[in-house]
Each structure stands twice: as structure tokens, then as C-alpha cells.
Short mmCIF file of C-alpha atoms in Angstrom, two decimals:
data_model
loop_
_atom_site.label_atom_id
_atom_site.label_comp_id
_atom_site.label_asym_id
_atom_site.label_seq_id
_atom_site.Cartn_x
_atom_site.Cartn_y
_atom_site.Cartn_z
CA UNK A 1 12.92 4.13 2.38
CA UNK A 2 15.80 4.64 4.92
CA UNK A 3 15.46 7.54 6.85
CA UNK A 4 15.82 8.60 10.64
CA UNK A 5 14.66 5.59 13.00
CA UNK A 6 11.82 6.97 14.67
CA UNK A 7 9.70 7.27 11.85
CA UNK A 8 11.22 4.74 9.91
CA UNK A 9 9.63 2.53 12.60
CA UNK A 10 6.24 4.41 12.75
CA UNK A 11 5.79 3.53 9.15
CA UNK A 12 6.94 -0.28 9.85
CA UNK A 13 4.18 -0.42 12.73
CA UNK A 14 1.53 1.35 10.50
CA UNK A 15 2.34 -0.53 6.92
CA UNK A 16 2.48 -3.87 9.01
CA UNK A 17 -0.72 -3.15 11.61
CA UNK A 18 -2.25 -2.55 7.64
CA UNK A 19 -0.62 -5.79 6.48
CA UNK A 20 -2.36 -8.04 9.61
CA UNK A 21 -5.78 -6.37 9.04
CA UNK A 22 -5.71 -7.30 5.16
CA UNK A 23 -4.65 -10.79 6.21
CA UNK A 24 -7.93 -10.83 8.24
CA UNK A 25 -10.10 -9.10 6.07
CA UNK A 26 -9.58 -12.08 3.71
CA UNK A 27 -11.84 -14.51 6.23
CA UNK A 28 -14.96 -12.23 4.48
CA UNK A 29 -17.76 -14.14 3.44
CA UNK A 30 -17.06 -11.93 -0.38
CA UNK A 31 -15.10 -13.26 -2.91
CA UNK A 32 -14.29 -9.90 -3.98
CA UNK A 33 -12.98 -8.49 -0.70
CA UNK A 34 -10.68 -11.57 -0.20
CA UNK A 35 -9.15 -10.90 -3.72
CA UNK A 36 -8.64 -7.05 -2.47
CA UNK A 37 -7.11 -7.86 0.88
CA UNK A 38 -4.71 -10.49 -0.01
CA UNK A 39 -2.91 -7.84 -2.55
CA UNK A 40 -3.54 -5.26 0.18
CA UNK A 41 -1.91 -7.46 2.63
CA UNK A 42 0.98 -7.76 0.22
CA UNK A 43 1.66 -4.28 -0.09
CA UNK A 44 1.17 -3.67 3.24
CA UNK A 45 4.12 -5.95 4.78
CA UNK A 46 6.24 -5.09 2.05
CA UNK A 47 6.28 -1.49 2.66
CA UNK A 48 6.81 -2.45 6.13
CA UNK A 49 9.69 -4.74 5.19
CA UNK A 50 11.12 -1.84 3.11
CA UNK A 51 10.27 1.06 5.51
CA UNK A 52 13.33 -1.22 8.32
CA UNK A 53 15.42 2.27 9.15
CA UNK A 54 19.03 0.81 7.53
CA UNK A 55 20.50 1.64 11.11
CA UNK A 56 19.15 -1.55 11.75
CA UNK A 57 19.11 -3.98 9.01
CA UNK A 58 20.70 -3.35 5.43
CA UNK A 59 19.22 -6.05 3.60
CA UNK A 60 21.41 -7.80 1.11
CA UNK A 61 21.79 -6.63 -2.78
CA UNK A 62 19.35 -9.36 -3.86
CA UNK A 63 15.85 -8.16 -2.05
CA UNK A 64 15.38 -5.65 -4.01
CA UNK A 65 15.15 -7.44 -7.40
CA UNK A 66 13.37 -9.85 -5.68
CA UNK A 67 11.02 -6.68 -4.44
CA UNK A 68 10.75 -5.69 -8.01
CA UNK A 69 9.07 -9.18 -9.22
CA UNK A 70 6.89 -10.12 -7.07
CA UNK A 71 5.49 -6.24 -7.13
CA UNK A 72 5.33 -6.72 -10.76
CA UNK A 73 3.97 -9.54 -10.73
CA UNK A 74 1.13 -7.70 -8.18
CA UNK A 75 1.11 -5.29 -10.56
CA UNK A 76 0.23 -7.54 -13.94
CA UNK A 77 -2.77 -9.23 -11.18
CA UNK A 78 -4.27 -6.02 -10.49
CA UNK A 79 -4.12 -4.95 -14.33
CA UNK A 80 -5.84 -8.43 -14.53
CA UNK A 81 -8.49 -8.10 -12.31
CA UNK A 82 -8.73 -4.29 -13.58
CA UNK A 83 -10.77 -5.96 -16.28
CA UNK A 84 -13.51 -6.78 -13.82
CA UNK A 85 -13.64 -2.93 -11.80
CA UNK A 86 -11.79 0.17 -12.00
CA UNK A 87 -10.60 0.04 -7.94
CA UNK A 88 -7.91 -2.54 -9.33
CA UNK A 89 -6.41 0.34 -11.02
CA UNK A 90 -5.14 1.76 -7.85
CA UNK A 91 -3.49 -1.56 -6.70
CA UNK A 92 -1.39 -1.54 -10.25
CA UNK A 93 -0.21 1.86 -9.27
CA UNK A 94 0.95 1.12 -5.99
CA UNK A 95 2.56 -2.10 -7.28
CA UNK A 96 4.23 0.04 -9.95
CA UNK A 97 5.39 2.49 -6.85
CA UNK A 98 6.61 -0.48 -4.96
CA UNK A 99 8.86 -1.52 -7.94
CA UNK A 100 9.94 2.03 -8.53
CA UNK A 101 11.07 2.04 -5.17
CA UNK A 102 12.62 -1.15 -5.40
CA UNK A 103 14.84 -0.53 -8.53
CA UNK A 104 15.70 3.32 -7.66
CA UNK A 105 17.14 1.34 -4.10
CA UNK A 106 18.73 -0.93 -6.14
CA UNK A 107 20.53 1.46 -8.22
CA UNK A 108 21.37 3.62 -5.61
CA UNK A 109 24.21 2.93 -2.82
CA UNK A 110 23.64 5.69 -1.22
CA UNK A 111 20.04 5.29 -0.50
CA UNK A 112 21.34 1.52 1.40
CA UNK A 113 23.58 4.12 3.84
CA UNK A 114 20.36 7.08 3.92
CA UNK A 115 21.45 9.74 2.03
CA UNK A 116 20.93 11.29 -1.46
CA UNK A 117 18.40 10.91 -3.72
CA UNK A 118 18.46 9.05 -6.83
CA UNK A 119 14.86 8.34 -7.64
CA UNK A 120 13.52 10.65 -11.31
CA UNK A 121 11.92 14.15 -10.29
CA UNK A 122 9.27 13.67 -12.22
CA UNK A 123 8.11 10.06 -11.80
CA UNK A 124 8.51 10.80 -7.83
CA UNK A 125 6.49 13.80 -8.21
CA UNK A 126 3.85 12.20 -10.55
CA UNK A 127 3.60 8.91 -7.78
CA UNK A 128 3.40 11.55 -5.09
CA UNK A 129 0.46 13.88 -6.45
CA UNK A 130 -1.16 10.78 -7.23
CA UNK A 131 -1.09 9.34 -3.89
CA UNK A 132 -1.75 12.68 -1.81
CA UNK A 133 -4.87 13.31 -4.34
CA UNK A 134 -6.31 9.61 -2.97
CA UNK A 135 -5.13 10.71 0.44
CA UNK A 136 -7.40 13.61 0.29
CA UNK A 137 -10.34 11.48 -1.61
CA UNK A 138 -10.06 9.11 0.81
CA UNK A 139 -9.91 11.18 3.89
CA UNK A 140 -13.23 12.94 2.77
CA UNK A 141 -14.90 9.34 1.85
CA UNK A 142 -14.51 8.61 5.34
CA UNK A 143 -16.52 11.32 6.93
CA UNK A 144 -19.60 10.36 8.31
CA UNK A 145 -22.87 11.09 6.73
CA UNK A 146 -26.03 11.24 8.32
CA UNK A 147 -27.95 8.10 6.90
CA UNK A 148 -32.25 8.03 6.56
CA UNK A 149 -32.61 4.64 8.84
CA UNK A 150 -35.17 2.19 7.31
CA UNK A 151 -35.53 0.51 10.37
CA UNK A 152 -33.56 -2.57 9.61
CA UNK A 153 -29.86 -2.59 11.09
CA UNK A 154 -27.05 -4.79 8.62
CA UNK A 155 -24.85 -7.10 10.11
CA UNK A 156 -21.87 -6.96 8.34
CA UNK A 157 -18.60 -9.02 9.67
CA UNK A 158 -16.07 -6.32 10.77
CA UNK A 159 -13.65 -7.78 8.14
CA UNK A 160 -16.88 -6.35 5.35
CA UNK A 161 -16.94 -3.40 6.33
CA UNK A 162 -16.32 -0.99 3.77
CA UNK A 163 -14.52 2.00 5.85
CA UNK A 164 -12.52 -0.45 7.19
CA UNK A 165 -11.42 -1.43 3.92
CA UNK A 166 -10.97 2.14 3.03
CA UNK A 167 -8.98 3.09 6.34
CA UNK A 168 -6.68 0.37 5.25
CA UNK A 169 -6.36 1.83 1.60
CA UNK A 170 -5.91 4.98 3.27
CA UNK A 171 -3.06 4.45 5.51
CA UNK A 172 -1.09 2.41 2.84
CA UNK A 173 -1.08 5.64 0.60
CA UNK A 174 -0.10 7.77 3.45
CA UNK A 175 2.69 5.31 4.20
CA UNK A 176 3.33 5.29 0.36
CA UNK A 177 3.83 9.25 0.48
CA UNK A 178 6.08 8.97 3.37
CA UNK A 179 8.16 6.67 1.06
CA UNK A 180 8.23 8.74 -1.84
CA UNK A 181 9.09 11.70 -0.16
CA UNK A 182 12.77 10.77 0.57
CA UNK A 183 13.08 10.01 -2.92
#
């Protein structure tokens, strides 16, 4: 994803603000939400190490191969652990974006310079709908509803807590439709 610096870097700061939360959401006391944020964590510093405006650094022809393993190898993990609950099923799609991305900047020169496009219509579009539909789902998730209190309050760690988890889903897909998008 090289576009115009300015938000080029607003994505790097968001994707790798994402990346450090993950890394601390995987001191929870739950097994489960240490499995989620270490692939979150993952995605997040990679799209921030792929969202670098090229004006600054063109990385070498080699990263993005290298991008293209290790977020298939994500990907065949969260089709793994898909076995065990559904919400994996949204990592393998974002690890199958990230390698999309990977190989489309790997076959295209121009996209190392920021122009052109060179990514397939329909795969981008398909990626894109998918990611602005969770976008939306998300967003709405996230509104407050009015709770009956039982009188007790939980103490859940802040790295538990699920909107926090889901804020950090969220803002990875919005930084994974800003990526697209150029494509």
C-alpha cells in the first residue's frame, strides 16, 4: 500500500498502535484471548510494515515473498484453530488479504514507485465488501447498550475486555480497506 505520505503514515500509526495493544492483550489470564491477540498482533505490525509510504523506504524484492509465507502460514493457523470457533474464520481472511497484497506488490513495479493498479477487480472488490460489511458489524457491536445491573460489578483486566478486543478487530479492517482501496 504506497500511497501519498500523510496517510500512508496515519495507517502505520493506527495498524502499529493495533499491533502494541495485541502484544498486550496476550498477558490475559484466557488462553483463548492470547491465541487471538498474538495473530492480531501479527497482522497488525505487518500492515503497518506494509502501509511505509515508498517515499520513504522501498523495501527490497524479497519482503514480499517473505510477506506472503508467513501470512500463509497465519492463514493455515487460523483455518486450524477455525476448527475450535467460527471468529478464526475472519483471521484466515485477513491473512489471505495480507498475501493478496503481498503477491499483487510483488508482481507489480509500479505499485513499488505508487502508481497503477495491478491487483484483480474482482478479488479486490470481493476483500473490500467483505471488510466494509465487518466494518459496519463491528461499528454497531460497539454501541453501548443499556445493561439490567445485578448488583455485582466484574473485574475484568483491561487486556479481557471484549470491546477492546473488538476496537482492535475493528481498526485492523478499516486499515485493511484503506489498503485495498489503492488496489
Amino acid at each position: 500500500m504506497h500511497g501519498p505520505a500523510s496517510p500512508g503514515w496515519l495507517l502505520v500509526a493506527l495498524c502499529a498502535a493495533t499491533g502494541v495493544y495485541c502484544l498486550l492483550r496476550m498477558r490475559s489470564s484466557l488462553e483463548e484471548q492470547r491465541r487471538a491477540a498474538g495473530g492480531e498482533a501479527l497482522m497488525g505490525f505487518g500492515m503497518a510494515a506494509m502501509a511505509v509510504p515508498a517515499a520513504v523506504f522501498t523495501p527490497p524484492s524479497w519482503v514480499w515473498p517473505a510477506y506472503a509465507v508467513v501470512f500463509g502460514a497465519a492463514g493455515l493457523r487460523a483455518l486450524w484453530a477455525a476448527r475450535s470457533g467460527r471468529h478464526h474464520l475472519h483471521h484466515l481472511v485477513g491473512a489471505a488479504a495480507m498475501v493478496y497484497m503481498a503477491v499483487v506488490m510483488a508482481a507489480s513495479p509500479a505499485h513499488a514507485h505508487g502508481h497503477g493498479t495491478s491487483g484483480t477487480p474482482v478479488l479486490t472488490g470481493v476483500l473490500l465488501l467483505y471488510f466494509t460489511g465487518y466494518v459496519l458489524l463491528t461499528g454497531v457491536r460497539l454501541i453501548p447498550v443499556v445493561a439490567v445491573a445485578d448488583g455485582r460489578t466484574a473485574t475484568a483486566g483491561w487486556g479481557d475486555r471484549p470491546e477492546l478486543a473488538l476496537a482492535c478487530r475493528l481498526s485492523m479492517a478499516i486499515g485493511m480497506v484503506a489498503m485495498l482501496l489503492p488496489l
